Amino acid sequence: MNEETKLFLQKIKSNSDHVFIGLQFLFGTAIMRTAYGFDDIRHNESLVHDAEKLVLELFEATVPGRYLLDYLPVLRFVPSWLPGAGFKKKFRYIAHMNANLRDPPFEEAKRDIVSTLNAAPARSSYIVIKEEGRKGNHPSMAHGLIDRLPEESDPIRKGMEDIARSVCGVAYLAGAETTVSSATALLYVLANYPEVQTKAQAEIDKVIGYDRLPLVSDRDQLPYVHAIIKEVSRWHSVVPLGRHFSNDALFLMAASLLATFCIAAPKDKDGNVIPMKLEPRNPSVR
């Protein structure tokens, strides 16, 4: 995740107003690398774009009462050309998006694994594969699952491979939004408790210095920064799942940010701090 973190810091330096969008792509691209093992960050970003489009379409389609079908389930049997059956076209479009997000990356991961294995004896060939991008030797969910699949002739192969595709495909939905929520809460905490931020930066400066960014392997030497991550996770718990990836990713993001920037609460044109407050967009939320 070090490469993604460096790119994230560069984006924030050039435009700090897009910090929350940057967080989304930071964790999204890291999850795509974990899922498929692709080295090409730009390719991973395109996968994140596609995943975000799918998430938005799913959210819109699953709003209770969005379609007449919610009230008259029998409408699922009517043909798509019938007036009022536009939901079928919408669902087919979503299914097509889902298939495009689930299948091509998995097939590409399969090809990359085969290519890497075939080229491994010849070092020069392996270098060519690496230069093409997307072909990496990083451990990934796809690689691990494909290695465990039965032989092509096995009758259960197809079903097991479909499960593997779905597991990799759902990785972004399962991990990105939750980790980004925790990271957003962390930024708000650091911005509103400057004394905590100052102590964390002093610890990083003392242990890491100014020559490099912190690494996950530095966590044991940065107990105060690690304690901040644990406290935010306790205080703002999204779901009680995925703690290992979330804690590692949050630690690396927070330590790198603290080593590079000072995080301050937003201010109005007169220089007064804008207090944090909850403003639900949906008037029915209480």
PDB file of C-alpha atoms in Angstrom:
ATOM      1  CA  MET A   1       0.000   0.000   0.000  1.00  0.00           C
ATOM      2  CA  ASN A   2       3.062   2.253   0.108  1.00  0.00           C
ATOM      3  CA  GLU A   3       2.756   3.294  -3.546  1.00  0.00           C
ATOM      4  CA  GLU A   4      -0.925   4.163  -3.152  1.00  0.00           C
ATOM      5  CA  THR A   5      -0.120   6.220  -0.048  1.00  0.00           C
ATOM      6  CA  LYS A   6       2.575   8.227  -1.854  1.00  0.00           C
ATOM      7  CA  LEU A   7       0.202   8.969  -4.726  1.00  0.00           C
ATOM      8  CA  PHE A   8      -2.477   9.999  -2.218  1.00  0.00           C
ATOM      9  CA  LEU A   9      -0.108  12.441  -0.505  1.00  0.00           C
ATOM     10  CA  GLN A  10       0.874  13.950  -3.851  1.00  0.00           C
ATOM     11  CA  LYS A  11      -2.778  14.511  -4.738  1.00  0.00           C
ATOM     12  CA  ILE A  12      -3.512  16.119  -1.373  1.00  0.00           C
ATOM     13  CA  LYS A  13      -0.486  18.389  -1.728  1.00  0.00           C
ATOM     14  CA  SER A  14      -1.718  19.612  -5.114  1.00  0.00           C
ATOM     15  CA  ASN A  15      -5.360  19.994  -4.034  1.00  0.00           C
ATOM     16  CA  SER A  16      -6.274  19.569  -0.367  1.00  0.00           C
ATOM     17  CA  ASP A  17      -9.970  20.167  -1.115  1.00  0.00           C
ATOM     18  CA  HIS A  18     -10.174  16.655  -2.583  1.00  0.00           C
ATOM     19  CA  VAL A  19      -8.916  14.856   0.504  1.00  0.00           C
ATOM     20  CA  PHE A  20     -12.052  12.739   0.917  1.00  0.00           C
ATOM     21  CA  ILE A  21     -12.058  11.716  -2.744  1.00  0.00           C
ATOM     22  CA  GLY A  22      -8.382  10.893  -2.300  1.00  0.00           C
ATOM     23  CA  LEU A  23      -9.200   8.658   0.656  1.00  0.00           C
ATOM     24  CA  GLN A  24     -11.727   6.773  -1.446  1.00  0.00           C
ATOM     25  CA  PHE A  25      -9.161   6.035  -4.147  1.00  0.00           C
ATOM     26  CA  LEU A  26      -6.383   5.333  -1.645  1.00  0.00           C
ATOM     27  CA  PHE A  27      -8.241   2.486   0.019  1.00  0.00           C
ATOM     28  CA  GLY A  28     -10.099   1.471  -3.124  1.00  0.00           C
ATOM     29  CA  THR A  29      -6.929   0.927  -5.164  1.00  0.00           C
ATOM     30  CA  ALA A  30      -5.284  -0.874  -2.239  1.00  0.00           C
ATOM     31  CA  ILE A  31      -8.251  -3.243  -2.033  1.00  0.00           C
ATOM     32  CA  MET A  32      -8.146  -3.882  -5.787  1.00  0.00           C
ATOM     33  CA  ARG A  33      -4.454  -4.752  -5.511  1.00  0.00           C
ATOM     34  CA  THR A  34      -5.261  -7.077  -2.616  1.00  0.00           C
ATOM     35  CA  ALA A  35      -8.112  -8.678  -4.563  1.00  0.00           C
ATOM     36  CA  TYR A  36      -6.395  -9.147  -7.936  1.00  0.00           C
ATOM     37  CA  GLY A  37      -2.692  -8.416  -7.439  1.00  0.00           C
ATOM     38  CA  PHE A  38      -2.507  -5.726 -10.143  1.00  0.00           C
ATOM     39  CA  ASP A  39       0.521  -3.443  -9.871  1.00  0.00           C
ATOM     40  CA  ASP A  40      -0.853  -0.749 -12.178  1.00  0.00           C
ATOM     41  CA  ILE A  41      -2.380   1.878  -9.870  1.00  0.00           C
ATOM     42  CA  ARG A  42      -4.138   3.621 -12.770  1.00  0.00           C
ATOM     43  CA  HIS A  43      -5.774   0.352 -13.746  1.00  0.00           C
ATOM     44  CA  ASN A  44      -6.873  -0.145 -10.143  1.00  0.00           C
ATOM     45  CA  GLU A  45      -8.312   3.374 -10.136  1.00  0.00           C
ATOM     46  CA  SER A  46     -10.399   2.547 -13.212  1.00  0.00           C
ATOM     47  CA  LEU A  47     -11.741  -0.493 -11.357  1.00  0.00           C
ATOM     48  CA  VAL A  48     -12.626   1.760  -8.417  1.00  0.00           C
ATOM     49  CA  HIS A  49     -14.496   4.115 -10.787  1.00  0.00           C
ATOM     50  CA  ASP A  50     -16.510   1.184 -12.137  1.00  0.00           C
ATOM     51  CA  ALA A  51     -17.202  -0.121  -8.634  1.00  0.00           C
ATOM     52  CA  GLU A  52     -18.407   3.285  -7.455  1.00  0.00           C
ATOM     53  CA  LYS A  53     -20.804   3.537 -10.401  1.00  0.00           C
ATOM     54  CA  LEU A  54     -22.194   0.114  -9.539  1.00  0.00           C
ATOM     55  CA  VAL A  55     -22.592   1.042  -5.862  1.00  0.00           C
ATOM     56  CA  LEU A  56     -24.503   4.214  -6.744  1.00  0.00           C
ATOM     57  CA  GLU A  57     -26.778   2.317  -9.134  1.00  0.00           C
ATOM     58  CA  LEU A  58     -27.462  -0.325  -6.497  1.00  0.00           C
ATOM     59  CA  PHE A  59     -28.247   2.278  -3.848  1.00  0.00           C
ATOM     60  CA  GLU A  60     -30.678   4.013  -6.180  1.00  0.00           C
ATOM     61  CA  ALA A  61     -32.347   0.763  -7.272  1.00  0.00           C
ATOM     62  CA  THR A  62     -32.817  -0.543  -3.726  1.00  0.00           C
ATOM     63  CA  VAL A  63     -34.502   2.533  -2.265  1.00  0.00           C
ATOM     64  CA  PRO A  64     -37.798   1.241  -0.801  1.00  0.00           C
ATOM     65  CA  GLY A  65     -40.714   2.218  -3.048  1.00  0.00           C
ATOM     66  CA  ARG A  66     -38.432   3.274  -5.898  1.00  0.00           C
ATOM     67  CA  TYR A  67     -40.320   1.021  -8.325  1.00  0.00           C
ATOM     68  CA  LEU A  68     -43.928  -0.108  -8.559  1.00  0.00           C
ATOM     69  CA  LEU A  69     -42.517  -3.632  -8.348  1.00  0.00           C
ATOM     70  CA  ASP A  70     -42.050  -3.095  -4.605  1.00  0.00           C
ATOM     71  CA  TYR A  71     -45.803  -2.878  -4.169  1.00  0.00           C
ATOM     72  CA  LEU A  72     -46.834  -5.352  -6.891  1.00  0.00           C
ATOM     73  CA  PRO A  73     -44.266  -8.174  -6.999  1.00  0.00           C
ATOM     74  CA  VAL A  74     -46.319  -9.880  -9.723  1.00  0.00           C
ATOM     75  CA  LEU A  75     -44.942  -7.262 -12.146  1.00  0.00           C
ATOM     76  CA  ARG A  76     -41.717  -9.223 -12.341  1.00  0.00           C
ATOM     77  CA  PHE A  77     -43.485 -11.523 -14.798  1.00  0.00           C
ATOM     78  CA  VAL A  78     -44.493  -8.808 -17.294  1.00  0.00           C
ATOM     79  CA  PRO A  79     -42.412  -8.318 -20.482  1.00  0.00           C
ATOM     80  CA  SER A  80     -39.883  -5.497 -20.522  1.00  0.00           C
ATOM     81  CA  TRP A  81     -41.555  -3.711 -23.443  1.00  0.00           C
ATOM     82  CA  LEU A  82     -44.770  -3.187 -21.437  1.00  0.00           C
ATOM     83  CA  PRO A  83     -45.308   0.382 -20.127  1.00  0.00           C
ATOM     84  CA  GLY A  84     -44.329   0.525 -16.480  1.00  0.00           C
ATOM     85  CA  ALA A  85     -41.776  -2.273 -16.790  1.00  0.00           C
ATOM     86  CA  GLY A  86     -38.788   0.036 -17.235  1.00  0.00           C
ATOM     87  CA  PHE A  87     -37.318  -1.399 -14.033  1.00  0.00           C
ATOM     88  CA  LYS A  88     -36.387  -4.535 -16.010  1.00  0.00           C
ATOM     89  CA  LYS A  89     -34.151  -2.527 -18.332  1.00  0.00           C
ATOM     90  CA  LYS A  90     -32.614  -0.840 -15.309  1.00  0.00           C
ATOM     91  CA  PHE A  91     -31.908  -4.153 -13.594  1.00  0.00           C
ATOM     92  CA  ARG A  92     -30.423  -5.615 -16.780  1.00  0.00           C
ATOM     93  CA  TYR A  93     -28.129  -2.579 -16.979  1.00  0.00           C
ATOM     94  CA  ILE A  94     -27.024  -3.108 -13.362  1.00  0.00           C
ATOM     95  CA  ALA A  95     -26.488  -6.824 -14.003  1.00  0.00           C
ATOM     96  CA  HIS A  96     -24.328  -5.941 -17.020  1.00  0.00           C
ATOM     97  CA  MET A  97     -22.265  -3.517 -14.907  1.00  0.00           C
ATOM     98  CA  ASN A  98     -21.859  -6.189 -12.240  1.00  0.00           C
ATOM     99  CA  ALA A  99     -20.673  -8.769 -14.785  1.00  0.00           C
ATOM    100  CA  ASN A 100     -18.170  -6.291 -16.276  1.00  0.00           C
ATOM    101  CA  LEU A 101     -16.761  -5.563 -12.829  1.00  0.00           C
ATOM    102  CA  ARG A 102     -16.678  -9.182 -11.683  1.00  0.00           C
ATOM    103  CA  ASP A 103     -15.467 -11.171 -14.695  1.00  0.00           C
ATOM    104  CA  PRO A 104     -12.763  -9.254 -16.686  1.00  0.00           C
ATOM    105  CA  PRO A 105     -10.467  -8.509 -13.687  1.00  0.00           C
ATOM    106  CA  PHE A 106     -10.666 -12.125 -12.531  1.00  0.00           C
ATOM    107  CA  GLU A 107      -9.913 -13.459 -16.017  1.00  0.00           C
ATOM    108  CA  GLU A 108      -6.998 -11.024 -16.265  1.00  0.00           C
ATOM    109  CA  ALA A 109      -5.700 -12.228 -12.905  1.00  0.00           C
ATOM    110  CA  LYS A 110      -5.882 -15.812 -14.197  1.00  0.00           C
ATOM    111  CA  ARG A 111      -3.905 -14.884 -17.317  1.00  0.00           C
ATOM    112  CA  ASP A 112      -1.336 -13.009 -15.252  1.00  0.00           C
ATOM    113  CA  ILE A 113      -0.813 -16.006 -12.974  1.00  0.00           C
ATOM    114  CA  VAL A 114      -0.359 -18.369 -15.917  1.00  0.00           C
ATOM    115  CA  SER A 115       1.982 -15.926 -17.693  1.00  0.00           C
ATOM    116  CA  THR A 116       4.081 -15.422 -14.575  1.00  0.00           C
ATOM    117  CA  LEU A 117       4.365 -19.166 -13.945  1.00  0.00           C
ATOM    118  CA  ASN A 118       5.331 -19.856 -17.546  1.00  0.00           C
ATOM    119  CA  ALA A 119       7.912 -17.075 -17.565  1.00  0.00           C
ATOM    120  CA  ALA A 120       9.394 -17.656 -14.114  1.00  0.00           C
ATOM    121  CA  PRO A 121      12.328 -19.872 -15.276  1.00  0.00           C
ATOM    122  CA  ALA A 122      13.548 -17.175 -17.658  1.00  0.00           C
ATOM    123  CA  ARG A 123      14.428 -14.033 -15.754  1.00  0.00           C
ATOM    124  CA  SER A 124      14.415 -11.864 -18.884  1.00  0.00           C
ATOM    125  CA  SER A 125      10.882 -12.993 -19.760  1.00  0.00           C
ATOM    126  CA  TYR A 126       9.729 -12.238 -16.256  1.00  0.00           C
ATOM    127  CA  ILE A 127      11.053  -8.699 -16.536  1.00  0.00           C
ATOM    128  CA  VAL A 128       9.038  -8.194 -19.736  1.00  0.00           C
ATOM    129  CA  ILE A 129       5.907  -9.333 -17.940  1.00  0.00           C
ATOM    130  CA  LYS A 130       6.525  -6.917 -15.093  1.00  0.00           C
ATOM    131  CA  GLU A 131       7.029  -4.014 -17.515  1.00  0.00           C
ATOM    132  CA  GLU A 132       3.603  -4.558 -19.046  1.00  0.00           C
ATOM    133  CA  GLY A 133       1.999  -3.407 -15.790  1.00  0.00           C
ATOM    134  CA  ARG A 134      -0.746  -5.115 -13.826  1.00  0.00           C
ATOM    135  CA  LYS A 135       1.373  -8.253 -13.578  1.00  0.00           C
ATOM    136  CA  GLY A 136       2.748  -8.375 -10.071  1.00  0.00           C
ATOM    137  CA  ASN A 137       3.993 -10.954  -7.633  1.00  0.00           C
ATOM    138  CA  HIS A 138       2.013  -9.432  -4.772  1.00  0.00           C
ATOM    139  CA  PRO A 139      -0.112 -11.952  -2.862  1.00  0.00           C
ATOM    140  CA  SER A 140      -3.759 -11.564  -3.804  1.00  0.00           C
ATOM    141  CA  MET A 141      -7.138 -13.085  -3.091  1.00  0.00           C
ATOM    142  CA  ALA A 142      -7.509 -14.123  -6.731  1.00  0.00           C
ATOM    143  CA  HIS A 143      -4.159 -15.896  -6.778  1.00  0.00           C
ATOM    144  CA  GLY A 144      -4.890 -17.754  -3.550  1.00  0.00           C
ATOM    145  CA  LEU A 145      -8.366 -18.812  -4.648  1.00  0.00           C
ATOM    146  CA  ILE A 146      -7.256 -19.877  -8.139  1.00  0.00           C
ATOM    147  CA  ASP A 147      -4.477 -22.007  -6.643  1.00  0.00           C
ATOM    148  CA  ARG A 148      -7.094 -23.871  -4.613  1.00  0.00           C
ATOM    149  CA  LEU A 149      -9.416 -24.590  -7.529  1.00  0.00           C
ATOM    150  CA  PRO A 150      -9.750 -28.236  -8.641  1.00  0.00           C
ATOM    151  CA  GLU A 151      -8.600 -29.422 -12.057  1.00  0.00           C
ATOM    152  CA  GLU A 152     -10.418 -28.255 -15.188  1.00  0.00           C
ATOM    153  CA  SER A 153     -11.904 -31.733 -15.638  1.00  0.00           C
ATOM    154  CA  ASP A 154     -13.453 -31.721 -12.175  1.00  0.00           C
ATOM    155  CA  PRO A 155     -17.267 -31.238 -12.392  1.00  0.00           C
ATOM    156  CA  ILE A 156     -17.283 -28.834  -9.435  1.00  0.00           C
ATOM    157  CA  ARG A 157     -14.628 -26.584 -11.009  1.00  0.00           C
ATOM    158  CA  LYS A 158     -17.121 -24.169 -12.605  1.00  0.00           C
ATOM    159  CA  GLY A 159     -19.116 -23.667  -9.410  1.00  0.00           C
ATOM    160  CA  MET A 160     -15.991 -23.145  -7.301  1.00  0.00           C
ATOM    161  CA  GLU A 161     -14.605 -20.661  -9.829  1.00  0.00           C
ATOM    162  CA  ASP A 162     -17.878 -18.701  -9.803  1.00  0.00           C
ATOM    163  CA  ILE A 163     -17.614 -18.444  -6.012  1.00  0.00           C
ATOM    164  CA  ALA A 164     -14.008 -17.233  -6.324  1.00  0.00           C
ATOM    165  CA  ARG A 165     -15.072 -14.578  -8.846  1.00  0.00           C
ATOM    166  CA  SER A 166     -17.803 -13.343  -6.553  1.00  0.00           C
ATOM    167  CA  VAL A 167     -15.528 -13.218  -3.499  1.00  0.00           C
ATOM    168  CA  CYS A 168     -12.988 -11.068  -5.355  1.00  0.00           C
ATOM    169  CA  GLY A 169     -15.735  -8.944  -6.903  1.00  0.00           C
ATOM    170  CA  VAL A 170     -17.338  -8.116  -3.559  1.00  0.00           C
ATOM    171  CA  ALA A 171     -14.029  -7.125  -1.937  1.00  0.00           C
ATOM    172  CA  TYR A 172     -14.434  -3.449  -2.821  1.00  0.00           C
ATOM    173  CA  LEU A 173     -18.031  -3.283  -1.594  1.00  0.00           C
ATOM    174  CA  ALA A 174     -17.080  -4.996   1.642  1.00  0.00           C
ATOM    175  CA  GLY A 175     -13.934  -3.041   2.442  1.00  0.00           C
ATOM    176  CA  ALA A 176     -13.717   0.359   0.793  1.00  0.00           C
ATOM    177  CA  GLU A 177     -16.709   2.200   2.238  1.00  0.00           C
ATOM    178  CA  THR A 178     -16.117   0.943   5.781  1.00  0.00           C
ATOM    179  CA  THR A 179     -12.421   1.825   5.811  1.00  0.00           C
ATOM    180  CA  VAL A 180     -13.055   5.230   4.228  1.00  0.00           C
ATOM    181  CA  SER A 181     -15.664   5.937   6.935  1.00  0.00           C
ATOM    182  CA  SER A 182     -13.111   5.196   9.651  1.00  0.00           C
ATOM    183  CA  ALA A 183     -10.473   7.298   7.884  1.00  0.00           C
ATOM    184  CA  THR A 184     -12.904  10.222   7.593  1.00  0.00           C
ATOM    185  CA  ALA A 185     -13.649  10.004  11.312  1.00  0.00           C
ATOM    186  CA  LEU A 186      -9.908   9.947  11.983  1.00  0.00           C
ATOM    187  CA  LEU A 187      -9.377  13.183  10.030  1.00  0.00           C
ATOM    188  CA  TYR A 188     -12.151  14.910  11.952  1.00  0.00           C
ATOM    189  CA  VAL A 189     -10.633  13.772  15.252  1.00  0.00           C
ATOM    190  CA  LEU A 190      -7.141  14.991  14.343  1.00  0.00           C
ATOM    191  CA  ALA A 191      -8.521  18.315  13.109  1.00  0.00           C
ATOM    192  CA  ASN A 192     -10.501  18.932  16.296  1.00  0.00           C
ATOM    193  CA  TYR A 193      -7.886  17.723  18.783  1.00  0.00           C
ATOM    194  CA  PRO A 194      -4.691  19.520  17.716  1.00  0.00           C
ATOM    195  CA  GLU A 195      -2.895  18.543  20.932  1.00  0.00           C
ATOM    196  CA  VAL A 196      -3.284  14.861  19.977  1.00  0.00           C
ATOM    197  CA  GLN A 197      -2.010  15.606  16.484  1.00  0.00           C
ATOM    198  CA  THR A 198       1.013  17.453  17.873  1.00  0.00           C
ATOM    199  CA  LYS A 199       1.975  14.542  20.148  1.00  0.00           C
ATOM    200  CA  ALA A 200       1.629  12.074  17.276  1.00  0.00           C
ATOM    201  CA  GLN A 201       3.768  14.209  14.962  1.00  0.00           C
ATOM    202  CA  ALA A 202       6.426  14.561  17.665  1.00  0.00           C
ATOM    203  CA  GLU A 203       6.552  10.767  18.046  1.00  0.00           C
ATOM    204  CA  ILE A 204       6.879  10.283  14.276  1.00  0.00           C
ATOM    205  CA  ASP A 205       9.624  12.917  13.995  1.00  0.00           C
ATOM    206  CA  LYS A 206      11.557  11.278  16.849  1.00  0.00           C
ATOM    207  CA  VAL A 207      11.272   7.688  15.594  1.00  0.00           C
ATOM    208  CA  ILE A 208      11.118   8.037  11.802  1.00  0.00           C
ATOM    209  CA  GLY A 209      12.883  11.337  11.218  1.00  0.00           C
ATOM    210  CA  TYR A 210      12.482  13.344   8.032  1.00  0.00           C
ATOM    211  CA  ASP A 211      14.046  11.056   5.419  1.00  0.00           C
ATOM    212  CA  ARG A 212      11.160   8.682   4.715  1.00  0.00           C
ATOM    213  CA  LEU A 213       7.496   7.955   5.312  1.00  0.00           C
ATOM    214  CA  PRO A 214       6.356   5.597   8.071  1.00  0.00           C
ATOM    215  CA  LEU A 215       5.747   1.926   7.254  1.00  0.00           C
ATOM    216  CA  VAL A 216       3.441  -0.638   8.804  1.00  0.00           C
ATOM    217  CA  SER A 217       6.564  -2.284  10.244  1.00  0.00           C
ATOM    218  CA  ASP A 218       7.151   0.903  12.298  1.00  0.00           C
ATOM    219  CA  ARG A 219       3.894   0.479  14.215  1.00  0.00           C
ATOM    220  CA  ASP A 220       5.474  -1.081  17.318  1.00  0.00           C
ATOM    221  CA  GLN A 221       7.786   1.931  17.576  1.00  0.00           C
ATOM    222  CA  LEU A 222       4.866   4.368  17.264  1.00  0.00           C
ATOM    223  CA  PRO A 223       2.583   3.333  20.140  1.00  0.00           C
ATOM    224  CA  TYR A 224       0.872   6.722  20.411  1.00  0.00           C
ATOM    225  CA  VAL A 225      -0.080   6.814  16.710  1.00  0.00           C
ATOM    226  CA  HIS A 226      -1.270   3.215  16.958  1.00  0.00           C
ATOM    227  CA  ALA A 227      -3.326   4.118  20.033  1.00  0.00           C
ATOM    228  CA  ILE A 228      -5.054   6.896  18.065  1.00  0.00           C
ATOM    229  CA  ILE A 229      -6.100   4.395  15.384  1.00  0.00           C
ATOM    230  CA  LYS A 230      -7.414   1.971  18.007  1.00  0.00           C
ATOM    231  CA  GLU A 231      -9.304   4.719  19.803  1.00  0.00           C
ATOM    232  CA  VAL A 232     -10.960   5.966  16.609  1.00  0.00           C
ATOM    233  CA  SER A 233     -11.898   2.371  15.767  1.00  0.00           C
ATOM    234  CA  ARG A 234     -13.450   2.004  19.223  1.00  0.00           C
ATOM    235  CA  TRP A 235     -15.175   5.373  19.169  1.00  0.00           C
ATOM    236  CA  HIS A 236     -16.354   5.229  15.567  1.00  0.00           C
ATOM    237  CA  SER A 237     -16.875   1.526  14.910  1.00  0.00           C
ATOM    238  CA  VAL A 238     -18.312   0.964  11.412  1.00  0.00           C
ATOM    239  CA  VAL A 239     -18.640  -2.826  11.537  1.00  0.00           C
ATOM    240  CA  PRO A 240     -16.855  -5.364  13.773  1.00  0.00           C
ATOM    241  CA  LEU A 241     -15.154  -6.974  10.749  1.00  0.00           C
ATOM    242  CA  GLY A 242     -11.936  -6.714   8.748  1.00  0.00           C
ATOM    243  CA  ARG A 243      -9.888  -5.297  11.595  1.00  0.00           C
ATOM    244  CA  HIS A 244      -6.473  -6.469  10.365  1.00  0.00           C
ATOM    245  CA  PHE A 245      -6.599  -4.833   6.929  1.00  0.00           C
ATOM    246  CA  SER A 246      -8.430  -1.794   8.285  1.00  0.00           C
ATOM    247  CA  ASN A 247      -5.970  -1.194  11.128  1.00  0.00           C
ATOM    248  CA  ASP A 248      -2.918  -1.607   8.885  1.00  0.00           C
ATOM    249  CA  ALA A 249      -4.353   0.643   6.182  1.00  0.00           C
ATOM    250  CA  LEU A 250      -5.515   3.298   8.644  1.00  0.00           C
ATOM    251  CA  PHE A 251      -2.181   3.269  10.445  1.00  0.00           C
ATOM    252  CA  LEU A 252      -0.214   3.755   7.236  1.00  0.00           C
ATOM    253  CA  MET A 253      -2.533   6.515   6.011  1.00  0.00           C
ATOM    254  CA  ALA A 254      -2.599   8.364   9.354  1.00  0.00           C
ATOM    255  CA  ALA A 255       1.138   8.098  10.022  1.00  0.00           C
ATOM    256  CA  SER A 256       1.981   9.269   6.489  1.00  0.00           C
ATOM    257  CA  LEU A 257      -0.427  12.196   6.717  1.00  0.00           C
ATOM    258  CA  LEU A 258       0.901  13.247  10.110  1.00  0.00           C
ATOM    259  CA  ALA A 259       4.476  12.991   8.846  1.00  0.00           C
ATOM    260  CA  THR A 260       3.667  15.248   5.893  1.00  0.00           C
ATOM    261  CA  PHE A 261       0.847  17.664   6.762  1.00  0.00           C
ATOM    262  CA  CYS A 262      -0.815  19.482   9.609  1.00  0.00           C
ATOM    263  CA  ILE A 263      -4.545  18.781   9.746  1.00  0.00           C
ATOM    264  CA  ALA A 264      -6.697  21.709  10.872  1.00  0.00           C
ATOM    265  CA  ALA A 265     -10.401  22.220  11.421  1.00  0.00           C
ATOM    266  CA  PRO A 266     -12.178  24.151   8.638  1.00  0.00           C
ATOM    267  CA  LYS A 267     -12.585  27.904   9.127  1.00  0.00           C
ATOM    268  CA  ASP A 268     -14.968  30.485   7.732  1.00  0.00           C
ATOM    269  CA  LYS A 269     -13.943  33.660   5.881  1.00  0.00           C
ATOM    270  CA  ASP A 270     -13.452  35.465   9.208  1.00  0.00           C
ATOM    271  CA  GLY A 271     -11.046  32.837  10.481  1.00  0.00           C
ATOM    272  CA  ASN A 272     -13.461  31.252  12.957  1.00  0.00           C
ATOM    273  CA  VAL A 273     -13.466  27.471  13.337  1.00  0.00           C
ATOM    274  CA  ILE A 274     -16.550  25.835  11.838  1.00  0.00           C
ATOM    275  CA  PRO A 275     -17.884  23.416  14.485  1.00  0.00           C
ATOM    276  CA  MET A 276     -18.715  19.835  13.627  1.00  0.00           C
ATOM    277  CA  LYS A 277     -22.433  19.154  13.394  1.00  0.00           C
ATOM    278  CA  LEU A 278     -24.740  16.530  11.976  1.00  0.00           C
ATOM    279  CA  GLU A 279     -26.875  17.660   9.051  1.00  0.00           C
ATOM    280  CA  PRO A 280     -28.870  14.707   7.690  1.00  0.00           C
ATOM    281  CA  ARG A 281     -29.873  15.205   4.066  1.00  0.00           C
ATOM    282  CA  ASN A 282     -32.949  13.034   4.444  1.00  0.00           C
ATOM    283  CA  PRO A 283     -35.569  14.976   6.435  1.00  0.00           C
ATOM    284  CA  SER A 284     -37.041  11.709   7.674  1.00  0.00           C
ATOM    285  CA  VAL A 285     -33.842  10.898   9.611  1.00  0.00           C
ATOM    286  CA  ARG A 286     -34.110  11.770  13.273  1.00  0.00           C
TER     287      ARG A 286
END
